[in-house]
PDB file of C-alpha atoms and ligand atoms in Angstrom:
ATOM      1  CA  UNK A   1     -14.321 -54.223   2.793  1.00  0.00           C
ATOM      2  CA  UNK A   2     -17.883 -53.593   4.622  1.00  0.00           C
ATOM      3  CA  UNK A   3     -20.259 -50.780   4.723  1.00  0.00           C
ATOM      4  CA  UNK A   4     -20.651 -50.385   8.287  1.00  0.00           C
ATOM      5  CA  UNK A   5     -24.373 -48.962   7.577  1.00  0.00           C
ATOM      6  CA  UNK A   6     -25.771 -51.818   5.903  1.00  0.00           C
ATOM      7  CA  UNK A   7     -23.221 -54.823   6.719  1.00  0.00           C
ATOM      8  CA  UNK A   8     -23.034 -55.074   2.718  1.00  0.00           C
ATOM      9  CA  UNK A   9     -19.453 -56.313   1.193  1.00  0.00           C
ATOM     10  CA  UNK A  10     -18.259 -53.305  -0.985  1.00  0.00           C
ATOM     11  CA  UNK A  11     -16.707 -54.278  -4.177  1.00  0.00           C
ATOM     12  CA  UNK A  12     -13.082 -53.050  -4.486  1.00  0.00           C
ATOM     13  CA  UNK A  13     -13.211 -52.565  -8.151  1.00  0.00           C
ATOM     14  CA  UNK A  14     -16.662 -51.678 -10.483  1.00  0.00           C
ATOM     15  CA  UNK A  15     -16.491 -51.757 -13.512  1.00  0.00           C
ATOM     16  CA  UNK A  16     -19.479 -49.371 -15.250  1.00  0.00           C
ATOM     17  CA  UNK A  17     -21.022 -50.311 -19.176  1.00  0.00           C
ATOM     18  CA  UNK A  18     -22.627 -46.962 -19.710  1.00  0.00           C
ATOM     19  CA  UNK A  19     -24.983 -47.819 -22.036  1.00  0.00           C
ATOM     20  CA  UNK A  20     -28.373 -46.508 -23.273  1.00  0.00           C
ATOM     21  CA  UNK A  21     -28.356 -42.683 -23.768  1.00  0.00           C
ATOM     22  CA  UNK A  22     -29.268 -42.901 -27.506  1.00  0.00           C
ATOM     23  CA  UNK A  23     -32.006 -44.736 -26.940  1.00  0.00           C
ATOM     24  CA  UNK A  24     -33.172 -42.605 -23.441  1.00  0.00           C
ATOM     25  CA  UNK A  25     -33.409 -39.654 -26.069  1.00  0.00           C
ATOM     26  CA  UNK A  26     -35.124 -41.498 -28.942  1.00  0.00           C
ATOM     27  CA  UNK A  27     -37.602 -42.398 -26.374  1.00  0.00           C
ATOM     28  CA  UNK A  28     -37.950 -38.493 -25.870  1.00  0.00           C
ATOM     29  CA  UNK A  29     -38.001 -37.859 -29.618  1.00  0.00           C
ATOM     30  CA  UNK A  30     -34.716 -35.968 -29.103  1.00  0.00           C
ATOM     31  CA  UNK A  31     -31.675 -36.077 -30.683  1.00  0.00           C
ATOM     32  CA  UNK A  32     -28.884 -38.980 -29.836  1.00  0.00           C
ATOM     33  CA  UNK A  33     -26.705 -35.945 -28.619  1.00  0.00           C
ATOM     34  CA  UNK A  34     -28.696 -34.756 -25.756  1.00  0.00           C
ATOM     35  CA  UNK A  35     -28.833 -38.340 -24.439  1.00  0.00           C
ATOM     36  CA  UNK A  36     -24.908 -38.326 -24.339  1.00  0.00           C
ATOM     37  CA  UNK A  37     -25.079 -34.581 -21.932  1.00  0.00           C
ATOM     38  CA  UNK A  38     -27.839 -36.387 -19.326  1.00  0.00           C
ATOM     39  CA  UNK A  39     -25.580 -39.474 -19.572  1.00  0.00           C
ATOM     40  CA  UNK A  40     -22.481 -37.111 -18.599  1.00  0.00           C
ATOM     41  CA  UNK A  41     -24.630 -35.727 -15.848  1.00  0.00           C
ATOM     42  CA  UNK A  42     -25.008 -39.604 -14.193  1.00  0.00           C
ATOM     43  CA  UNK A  43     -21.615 -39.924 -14.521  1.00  0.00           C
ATOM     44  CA  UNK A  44     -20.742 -37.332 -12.457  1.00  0.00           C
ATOM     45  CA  UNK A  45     -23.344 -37.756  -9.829  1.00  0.00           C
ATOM     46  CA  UNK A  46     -22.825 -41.397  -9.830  1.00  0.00           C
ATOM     47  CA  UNK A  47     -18.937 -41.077  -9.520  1.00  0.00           C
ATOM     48  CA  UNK A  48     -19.207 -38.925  -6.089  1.00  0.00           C
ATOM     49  CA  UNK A  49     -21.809 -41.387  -5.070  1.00  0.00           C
ATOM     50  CA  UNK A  50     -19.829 -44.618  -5.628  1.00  0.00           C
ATOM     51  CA  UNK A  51     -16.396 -42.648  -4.553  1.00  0.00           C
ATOM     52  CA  UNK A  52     -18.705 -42.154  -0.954  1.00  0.00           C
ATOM     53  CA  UNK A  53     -19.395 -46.260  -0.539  1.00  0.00           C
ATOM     54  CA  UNK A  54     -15.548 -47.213   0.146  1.00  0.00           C
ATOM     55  CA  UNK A  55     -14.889 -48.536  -3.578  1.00  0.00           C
ATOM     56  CA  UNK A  56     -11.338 -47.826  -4.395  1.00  0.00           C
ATOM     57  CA  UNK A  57     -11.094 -48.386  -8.169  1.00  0.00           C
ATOM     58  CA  UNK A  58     -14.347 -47.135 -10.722  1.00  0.00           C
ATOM     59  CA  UNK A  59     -14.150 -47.537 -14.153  1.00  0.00           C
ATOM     60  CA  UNK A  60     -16.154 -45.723 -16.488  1.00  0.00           C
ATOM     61  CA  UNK A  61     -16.780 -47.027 -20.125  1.00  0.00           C
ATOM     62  CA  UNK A  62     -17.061 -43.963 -21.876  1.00  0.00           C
ATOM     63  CA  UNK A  63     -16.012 -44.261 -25.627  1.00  0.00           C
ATOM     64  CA  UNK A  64     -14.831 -47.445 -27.165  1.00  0.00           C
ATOM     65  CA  UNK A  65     -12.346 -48.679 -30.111  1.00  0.00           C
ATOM     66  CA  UNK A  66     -15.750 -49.516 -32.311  1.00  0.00           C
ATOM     67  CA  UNK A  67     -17.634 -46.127 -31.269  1.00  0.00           C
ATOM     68  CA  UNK A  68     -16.007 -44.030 -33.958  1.00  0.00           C
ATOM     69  CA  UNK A  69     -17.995 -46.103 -36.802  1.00  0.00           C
ATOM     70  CA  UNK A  70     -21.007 -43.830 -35.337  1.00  0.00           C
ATOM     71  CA  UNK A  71     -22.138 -40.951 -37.490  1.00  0.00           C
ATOM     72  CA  UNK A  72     -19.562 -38.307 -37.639  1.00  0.00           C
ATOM     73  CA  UNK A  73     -22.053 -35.888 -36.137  1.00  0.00           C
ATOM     74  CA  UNK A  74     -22.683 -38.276 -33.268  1.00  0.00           C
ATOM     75  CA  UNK A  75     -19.035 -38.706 -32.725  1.00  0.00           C
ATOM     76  CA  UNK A  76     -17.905 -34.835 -32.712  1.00  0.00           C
ATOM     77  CA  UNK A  77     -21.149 -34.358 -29.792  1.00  0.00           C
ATOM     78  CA  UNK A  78     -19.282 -36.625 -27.830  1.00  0.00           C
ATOM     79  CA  UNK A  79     -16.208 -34.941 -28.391  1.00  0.00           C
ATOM     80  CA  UNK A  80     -17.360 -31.568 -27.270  1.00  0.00           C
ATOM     81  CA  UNK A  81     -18.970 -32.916 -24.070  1.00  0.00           C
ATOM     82  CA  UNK A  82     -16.369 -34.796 -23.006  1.00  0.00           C
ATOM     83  CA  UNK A  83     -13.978 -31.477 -23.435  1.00  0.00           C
ATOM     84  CA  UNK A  84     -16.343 -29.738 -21.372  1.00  0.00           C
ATOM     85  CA  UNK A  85     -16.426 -32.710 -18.916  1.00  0.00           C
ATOM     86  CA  UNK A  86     -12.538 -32.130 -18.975  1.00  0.00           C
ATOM     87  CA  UNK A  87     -12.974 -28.653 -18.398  1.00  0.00           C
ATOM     88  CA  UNK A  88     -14.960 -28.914 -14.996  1.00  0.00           C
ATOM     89  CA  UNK A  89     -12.948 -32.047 -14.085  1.00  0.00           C
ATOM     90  CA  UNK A  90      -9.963 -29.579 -13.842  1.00  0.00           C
ATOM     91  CA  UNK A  91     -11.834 -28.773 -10.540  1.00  0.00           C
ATOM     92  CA  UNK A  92     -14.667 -31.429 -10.357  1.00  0.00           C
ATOM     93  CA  UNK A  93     -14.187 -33.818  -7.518  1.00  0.00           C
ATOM     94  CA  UNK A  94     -11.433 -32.091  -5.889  1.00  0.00           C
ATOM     95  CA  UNK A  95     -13.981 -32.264  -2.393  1.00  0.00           C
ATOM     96  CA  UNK A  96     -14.309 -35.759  -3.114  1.00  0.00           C
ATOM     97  CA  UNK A  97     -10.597 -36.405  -3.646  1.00  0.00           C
ATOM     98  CA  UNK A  98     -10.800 -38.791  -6.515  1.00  0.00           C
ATOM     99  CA  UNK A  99      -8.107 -39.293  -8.686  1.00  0.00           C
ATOM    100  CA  UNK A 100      -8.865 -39.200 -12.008  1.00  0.00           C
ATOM    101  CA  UNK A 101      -6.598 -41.290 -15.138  1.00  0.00           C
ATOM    102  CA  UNK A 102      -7.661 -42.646 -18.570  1.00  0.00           C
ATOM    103  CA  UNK A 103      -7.656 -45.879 -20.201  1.00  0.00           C
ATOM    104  CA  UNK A 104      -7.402 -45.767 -23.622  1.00  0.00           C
ATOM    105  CA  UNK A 105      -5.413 -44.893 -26.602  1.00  0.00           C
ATOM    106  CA  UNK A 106      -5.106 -41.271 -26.073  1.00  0.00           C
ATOM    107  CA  UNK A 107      -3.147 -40.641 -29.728  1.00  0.00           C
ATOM    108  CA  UNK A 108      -6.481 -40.509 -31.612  1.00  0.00           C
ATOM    109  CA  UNK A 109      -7.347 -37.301 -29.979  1.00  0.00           C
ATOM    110  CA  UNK A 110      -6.149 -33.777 -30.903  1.00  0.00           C
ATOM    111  CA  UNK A 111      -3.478 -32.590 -29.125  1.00  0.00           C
ATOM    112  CA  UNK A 112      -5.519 -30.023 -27.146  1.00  0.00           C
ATOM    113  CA  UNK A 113      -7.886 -32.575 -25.747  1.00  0.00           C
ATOM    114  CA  UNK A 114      -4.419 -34.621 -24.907  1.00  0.00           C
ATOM    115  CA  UNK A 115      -3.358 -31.668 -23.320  1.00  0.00           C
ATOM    116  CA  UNK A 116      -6.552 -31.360 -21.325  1.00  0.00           C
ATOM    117  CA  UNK A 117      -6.391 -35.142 -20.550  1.00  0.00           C
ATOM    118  CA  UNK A 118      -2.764 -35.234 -19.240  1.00  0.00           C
ATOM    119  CA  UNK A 119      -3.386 -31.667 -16.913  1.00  0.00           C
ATOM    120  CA  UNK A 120      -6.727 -33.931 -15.863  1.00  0.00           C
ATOM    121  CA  UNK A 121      -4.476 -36.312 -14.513  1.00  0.00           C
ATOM    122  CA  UNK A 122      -1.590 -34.318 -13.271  1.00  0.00           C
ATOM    123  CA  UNK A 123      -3.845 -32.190 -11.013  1.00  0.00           C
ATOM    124  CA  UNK A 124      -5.049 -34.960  -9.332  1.00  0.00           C
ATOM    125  CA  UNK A 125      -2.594 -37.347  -9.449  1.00  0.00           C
ATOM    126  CA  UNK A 126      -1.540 -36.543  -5.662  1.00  0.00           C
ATOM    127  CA  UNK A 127      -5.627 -37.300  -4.246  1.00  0.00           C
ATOM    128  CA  UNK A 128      -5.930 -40.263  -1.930  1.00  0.00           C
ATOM    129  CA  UNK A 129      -9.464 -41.257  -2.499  1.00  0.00           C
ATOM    130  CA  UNK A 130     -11.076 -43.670  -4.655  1.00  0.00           C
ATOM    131  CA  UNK A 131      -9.623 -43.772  -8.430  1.00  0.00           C
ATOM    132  CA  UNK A 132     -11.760 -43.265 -11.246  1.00  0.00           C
ATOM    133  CA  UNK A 133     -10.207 -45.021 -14.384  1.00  0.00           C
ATOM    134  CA  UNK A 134     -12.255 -43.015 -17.447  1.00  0.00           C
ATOM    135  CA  UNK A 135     -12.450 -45.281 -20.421  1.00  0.00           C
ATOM    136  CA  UNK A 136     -12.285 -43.768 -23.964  1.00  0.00           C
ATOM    137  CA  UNK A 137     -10.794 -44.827 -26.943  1.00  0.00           C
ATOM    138  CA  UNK A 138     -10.108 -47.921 -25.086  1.00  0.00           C
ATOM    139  CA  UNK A 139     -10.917 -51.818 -26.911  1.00  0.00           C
ATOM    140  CA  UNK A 140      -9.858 -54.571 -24.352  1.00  0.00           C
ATOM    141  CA  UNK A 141      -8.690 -56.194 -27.584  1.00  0.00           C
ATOM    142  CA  UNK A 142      -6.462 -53.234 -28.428  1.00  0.00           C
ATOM    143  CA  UNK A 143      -4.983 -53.380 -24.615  1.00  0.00           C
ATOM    144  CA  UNK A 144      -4.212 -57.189 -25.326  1.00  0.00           C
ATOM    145  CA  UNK A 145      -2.324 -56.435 -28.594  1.00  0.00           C
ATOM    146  CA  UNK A 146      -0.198 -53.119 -26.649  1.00  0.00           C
ATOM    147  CA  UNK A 147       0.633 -55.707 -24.218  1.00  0.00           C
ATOM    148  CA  UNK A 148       1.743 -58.362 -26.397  1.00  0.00           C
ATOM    149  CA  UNK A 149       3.897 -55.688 -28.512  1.00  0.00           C
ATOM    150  CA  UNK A 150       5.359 -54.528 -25.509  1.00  0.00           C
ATOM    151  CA  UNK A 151       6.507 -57.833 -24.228  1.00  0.00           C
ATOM    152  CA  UNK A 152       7.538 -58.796 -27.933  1.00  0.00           C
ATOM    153  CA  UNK A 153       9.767 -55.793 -27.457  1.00  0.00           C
ATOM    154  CA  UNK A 154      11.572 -56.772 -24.259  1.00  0.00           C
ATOM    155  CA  UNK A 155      11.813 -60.047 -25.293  1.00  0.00           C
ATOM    156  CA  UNK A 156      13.678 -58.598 -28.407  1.00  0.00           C
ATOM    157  CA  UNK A 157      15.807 -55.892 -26.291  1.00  0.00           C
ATOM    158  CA  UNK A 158      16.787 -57.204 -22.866  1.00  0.00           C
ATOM    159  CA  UNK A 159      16.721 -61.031 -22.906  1.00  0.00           C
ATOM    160  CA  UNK A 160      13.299 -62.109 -21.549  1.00  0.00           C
ATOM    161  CA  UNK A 161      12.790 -65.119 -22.488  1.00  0.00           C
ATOM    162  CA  UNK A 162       9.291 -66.147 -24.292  1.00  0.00           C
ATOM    163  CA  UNK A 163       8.650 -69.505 -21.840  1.00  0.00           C
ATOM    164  CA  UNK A 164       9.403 -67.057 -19.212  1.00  0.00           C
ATOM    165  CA  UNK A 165       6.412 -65.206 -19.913  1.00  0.00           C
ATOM    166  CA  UNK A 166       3.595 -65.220 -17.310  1.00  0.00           C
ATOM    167  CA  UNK A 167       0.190 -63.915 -16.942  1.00  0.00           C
ATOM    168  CA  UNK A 168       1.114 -61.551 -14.667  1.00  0.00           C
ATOM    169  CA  UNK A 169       3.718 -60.125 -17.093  1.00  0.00           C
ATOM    170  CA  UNK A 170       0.509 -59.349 -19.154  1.00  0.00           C
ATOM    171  CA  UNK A 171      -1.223 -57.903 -16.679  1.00  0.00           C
ATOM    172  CA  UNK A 172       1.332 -55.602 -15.840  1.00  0.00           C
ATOM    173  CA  UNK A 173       1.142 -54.122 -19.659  1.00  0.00           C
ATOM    174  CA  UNK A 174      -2.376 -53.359 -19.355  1.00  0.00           C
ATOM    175  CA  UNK A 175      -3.530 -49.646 -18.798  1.00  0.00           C
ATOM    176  CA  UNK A 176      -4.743 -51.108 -15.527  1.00  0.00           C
ATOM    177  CA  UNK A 177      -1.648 -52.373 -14.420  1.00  0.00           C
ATOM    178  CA  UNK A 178      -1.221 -52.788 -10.399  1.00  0.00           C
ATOM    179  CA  UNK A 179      -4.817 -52.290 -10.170  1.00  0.00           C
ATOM    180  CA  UNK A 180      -7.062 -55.074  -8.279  1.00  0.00           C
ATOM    181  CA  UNK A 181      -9.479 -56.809 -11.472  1.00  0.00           C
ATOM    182  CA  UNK A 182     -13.220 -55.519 -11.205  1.00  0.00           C
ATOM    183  CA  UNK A 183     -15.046 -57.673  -8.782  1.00  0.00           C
ATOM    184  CA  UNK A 184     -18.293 -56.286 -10.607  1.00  0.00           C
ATOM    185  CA  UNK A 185     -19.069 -55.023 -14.186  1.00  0.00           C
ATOM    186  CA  UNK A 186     -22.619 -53.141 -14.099  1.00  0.00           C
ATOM    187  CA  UNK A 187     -23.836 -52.864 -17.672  1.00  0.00           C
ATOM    188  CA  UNK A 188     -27.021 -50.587 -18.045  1.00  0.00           C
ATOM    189  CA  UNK A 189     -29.374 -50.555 -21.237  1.00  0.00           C
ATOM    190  CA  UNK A 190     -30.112 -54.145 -21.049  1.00  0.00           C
ATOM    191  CA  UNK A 191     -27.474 -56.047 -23.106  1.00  0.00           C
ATOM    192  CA  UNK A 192     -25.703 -59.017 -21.938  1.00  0.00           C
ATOM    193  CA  UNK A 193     -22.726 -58.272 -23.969  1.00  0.00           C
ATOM    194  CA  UNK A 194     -19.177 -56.947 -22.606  1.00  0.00           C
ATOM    195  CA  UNK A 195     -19.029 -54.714 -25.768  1.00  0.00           C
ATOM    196  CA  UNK A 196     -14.778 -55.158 -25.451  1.00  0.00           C
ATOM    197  CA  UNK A 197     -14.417 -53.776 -22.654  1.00  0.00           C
ATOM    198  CA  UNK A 198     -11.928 -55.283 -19.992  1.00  0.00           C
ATOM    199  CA  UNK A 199     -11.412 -58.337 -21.749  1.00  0.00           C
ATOM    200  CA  UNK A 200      -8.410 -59.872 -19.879  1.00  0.00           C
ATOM    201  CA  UNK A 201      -9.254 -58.531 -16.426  1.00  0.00           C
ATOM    202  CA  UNK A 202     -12.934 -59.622 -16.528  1.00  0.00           C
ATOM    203  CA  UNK A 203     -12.346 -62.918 -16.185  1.00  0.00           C
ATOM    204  CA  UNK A 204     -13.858 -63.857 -12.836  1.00  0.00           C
ATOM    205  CA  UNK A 205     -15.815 -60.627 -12.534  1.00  0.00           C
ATOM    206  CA  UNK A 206     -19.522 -60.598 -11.503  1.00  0.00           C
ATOM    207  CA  UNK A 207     -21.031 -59.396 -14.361  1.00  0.00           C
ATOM    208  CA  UNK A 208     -24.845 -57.230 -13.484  1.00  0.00           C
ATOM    209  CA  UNK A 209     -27.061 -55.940 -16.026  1.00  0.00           C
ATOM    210  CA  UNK A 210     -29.813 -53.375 -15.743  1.00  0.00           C
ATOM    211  CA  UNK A 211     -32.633 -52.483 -18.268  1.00  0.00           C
ATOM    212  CA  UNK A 212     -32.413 -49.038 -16.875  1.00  0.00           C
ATOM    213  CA  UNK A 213     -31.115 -46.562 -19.501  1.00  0.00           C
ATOM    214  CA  UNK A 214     -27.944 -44.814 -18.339  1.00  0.00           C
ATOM    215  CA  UNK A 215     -29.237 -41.386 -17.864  1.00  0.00           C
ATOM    216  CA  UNK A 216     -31.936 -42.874 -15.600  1.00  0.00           C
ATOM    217  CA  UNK A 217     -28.964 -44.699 -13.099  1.00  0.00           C
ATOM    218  CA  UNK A 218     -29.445 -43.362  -9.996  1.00  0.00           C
ATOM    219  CA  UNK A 219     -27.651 -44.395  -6.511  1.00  0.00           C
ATOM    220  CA  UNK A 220     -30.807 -46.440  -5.851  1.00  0.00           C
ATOM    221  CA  UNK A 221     -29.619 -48.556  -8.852  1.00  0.00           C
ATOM    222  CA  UNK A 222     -26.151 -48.746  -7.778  1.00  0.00           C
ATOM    223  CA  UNK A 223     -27.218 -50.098  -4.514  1.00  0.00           C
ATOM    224  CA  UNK A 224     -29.156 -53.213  -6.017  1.00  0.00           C
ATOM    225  CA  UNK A 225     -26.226 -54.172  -8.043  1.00  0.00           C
ATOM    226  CA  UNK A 226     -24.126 -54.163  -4.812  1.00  0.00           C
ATOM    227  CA  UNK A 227     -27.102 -55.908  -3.183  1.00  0.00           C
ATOM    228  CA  UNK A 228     -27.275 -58.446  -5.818  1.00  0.00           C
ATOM    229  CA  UNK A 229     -23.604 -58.621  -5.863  1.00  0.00           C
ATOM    230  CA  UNK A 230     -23.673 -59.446  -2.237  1.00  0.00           C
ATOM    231  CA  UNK A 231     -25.674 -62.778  -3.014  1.00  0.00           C
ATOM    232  CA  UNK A 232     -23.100 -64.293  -5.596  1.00  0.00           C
ATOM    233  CA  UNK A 233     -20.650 -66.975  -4.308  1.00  0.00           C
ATOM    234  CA  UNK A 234     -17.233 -66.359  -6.187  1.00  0.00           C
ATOM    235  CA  UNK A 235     -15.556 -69.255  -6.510  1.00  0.00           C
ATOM    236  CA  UNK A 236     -12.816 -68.539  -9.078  1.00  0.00           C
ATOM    237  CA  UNK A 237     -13.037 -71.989 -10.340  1.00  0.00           C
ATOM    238  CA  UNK A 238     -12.499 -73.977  -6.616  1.00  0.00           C
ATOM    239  CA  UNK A 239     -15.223 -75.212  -5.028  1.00  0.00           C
TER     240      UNK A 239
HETATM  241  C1  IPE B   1     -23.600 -45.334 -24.567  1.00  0.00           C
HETATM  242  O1  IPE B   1     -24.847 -45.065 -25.072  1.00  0.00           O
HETATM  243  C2  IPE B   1     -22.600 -44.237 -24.833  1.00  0.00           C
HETATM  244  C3  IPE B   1     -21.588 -44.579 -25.858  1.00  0.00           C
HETATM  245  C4  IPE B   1     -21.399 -45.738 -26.377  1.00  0.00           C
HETATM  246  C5  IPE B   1     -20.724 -43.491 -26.301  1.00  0.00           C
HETATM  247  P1  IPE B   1     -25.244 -45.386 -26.574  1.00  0.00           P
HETATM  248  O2  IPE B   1     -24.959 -44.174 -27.389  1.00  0.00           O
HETATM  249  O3  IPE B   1     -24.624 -46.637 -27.041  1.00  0.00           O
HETATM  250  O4  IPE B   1     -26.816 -45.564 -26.433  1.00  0.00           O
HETATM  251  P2  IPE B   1     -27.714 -46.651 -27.157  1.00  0.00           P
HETATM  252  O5  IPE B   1     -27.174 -47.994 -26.786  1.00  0.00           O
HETATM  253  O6  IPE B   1     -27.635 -46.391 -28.614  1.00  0.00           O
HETATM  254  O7  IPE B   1     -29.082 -46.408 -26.580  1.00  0.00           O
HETATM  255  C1  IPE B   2     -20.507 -50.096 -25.272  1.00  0.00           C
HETATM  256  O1  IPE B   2     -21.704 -49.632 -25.791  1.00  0.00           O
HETATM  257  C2  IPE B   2     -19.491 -48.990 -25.247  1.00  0.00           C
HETATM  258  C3  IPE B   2     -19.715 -47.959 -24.248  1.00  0.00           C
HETATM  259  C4  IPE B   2     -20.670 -47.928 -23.346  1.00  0.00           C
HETATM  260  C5  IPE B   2     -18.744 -46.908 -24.256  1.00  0.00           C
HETATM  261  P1  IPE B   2     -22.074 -49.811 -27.339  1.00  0.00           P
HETATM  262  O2  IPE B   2     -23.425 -49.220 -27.493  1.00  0.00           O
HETATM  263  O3  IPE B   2     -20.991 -49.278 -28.174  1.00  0.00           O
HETATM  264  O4  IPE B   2     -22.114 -51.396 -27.487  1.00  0.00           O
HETATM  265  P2  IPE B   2     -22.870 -52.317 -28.537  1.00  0.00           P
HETATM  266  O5  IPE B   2     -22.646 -51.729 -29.892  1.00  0.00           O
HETATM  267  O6  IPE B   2     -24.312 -52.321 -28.160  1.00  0.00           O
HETATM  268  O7  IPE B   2     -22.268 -53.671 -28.360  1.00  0.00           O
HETATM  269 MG1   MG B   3     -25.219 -48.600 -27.022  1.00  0.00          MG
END
């Protein structure tokens, strides 16, 4: 798809690294903490603002499989901000009529926050804008293995035969299943590193990284990676 205003292709599917609040406030001689409530401030000011350029699928990287070897005190901050995200989601982005649903393995939360994550989803569930997939607790090698246990399971229960197996049968196990794969993975904070995240579908995505520090993304930002994005020739291994 196009954006009319500036003739740009939009991507159908971003894919977002958020990376670089601990370091934003150890640059500020703050605690890592209050770099985790800025960076929860981008990501809601960034979501409505990517939701308004015609991209149908965002996904956020908010929490990953490794991220609980983090100080315990670190760990229980992002805990509490994320309930209060959920909190405000309950009625955030309603105007914008984003759909929100999470990636992830969900059983390693209380079952309050699962509570708040599965009324998240309900209440928006019916909203025909873009869909915002929120990463947490999610390890693209931990999707791989769900997948593979699934399909060892129907291969066990109703007859599917192993050589039968196809990609797309994987695919279809992943949280992300029916979803188009991310034409572009922005990663901010300056590492060239995928960090686990989206393993399987990342394959031919175009991967964009930014030295800016994810409370400091603005629009501006997002726009260059489109920009940029605009100037790569996708091949997909043809010529
Ligand atoms: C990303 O920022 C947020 C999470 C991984 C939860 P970091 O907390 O990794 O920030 P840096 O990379 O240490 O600066
Ligand atoms: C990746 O950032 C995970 C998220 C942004 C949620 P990390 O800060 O955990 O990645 P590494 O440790 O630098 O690879
Ligand atoms: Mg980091």
């Amino acid at each position: 798809m196009k954006n009319e205003k500036t003739d740009l292709k939009v991507p159908e599917h971003v894919g977002i690294i958020m990376d670089g609040n601990g370091r934003w406030a150890k640059k500020r001689g703050l605690p890592r903490p209050i770099g985790h409530t800025y960076g929860a401030q981008t990501f809601r000011n960034i979501t409505r603002y990517i939701s308004k350029q015609g991209v149908k699928f965002l996904t956020l990287y908010a929490f990953s499989t490794e991220n609980w070897k983090r100080p315990l005190e670190e760990v229980n901050a992002i805990m509490k901000i994320f309930r209060q995200y959920l909190v405000d989601a309950l009625t955030d982005f309603r105007d914008d009529d984003i759909k929100v649903v999470f990636i992830g393995d969900k059983s390693a939360f209380d079952p309050k926050l699962r509570e708040l994550i599965d009324e998240t989803e309900r209440i928006s569930e019916k909203r025909q804008g873009m869909q915002l997939n929120i990463a947490m607790n999610y390890g693209g090698r931990d999707e791989i293995l769900y997948a593979v246990k699934k399909l060892c399971k129907r291969v066990k229960g109703n007859g599917l035969s192993p050589d039968d197996i196809t990609g797309q049968n994987i695919a279809d196990e992943l949280y992300t299943a029916g979803q188009p794969d991310p034409d572009l993975i922005i990663r901010t904070g300056g590492e060239h590193r995928l960090s686990n995240f989206m393993l399987f579908q990342a394959a031919y995505s175009e991967f964009y990284s930014t030295d800016v520090l994810w409370p400091d993304f603005k629009p501006e930002d997002f726009d260059k990676a489109v920009l940029e994005f605009n100037k790569r020739s996708r091949r997909f291994g043809g010529v």
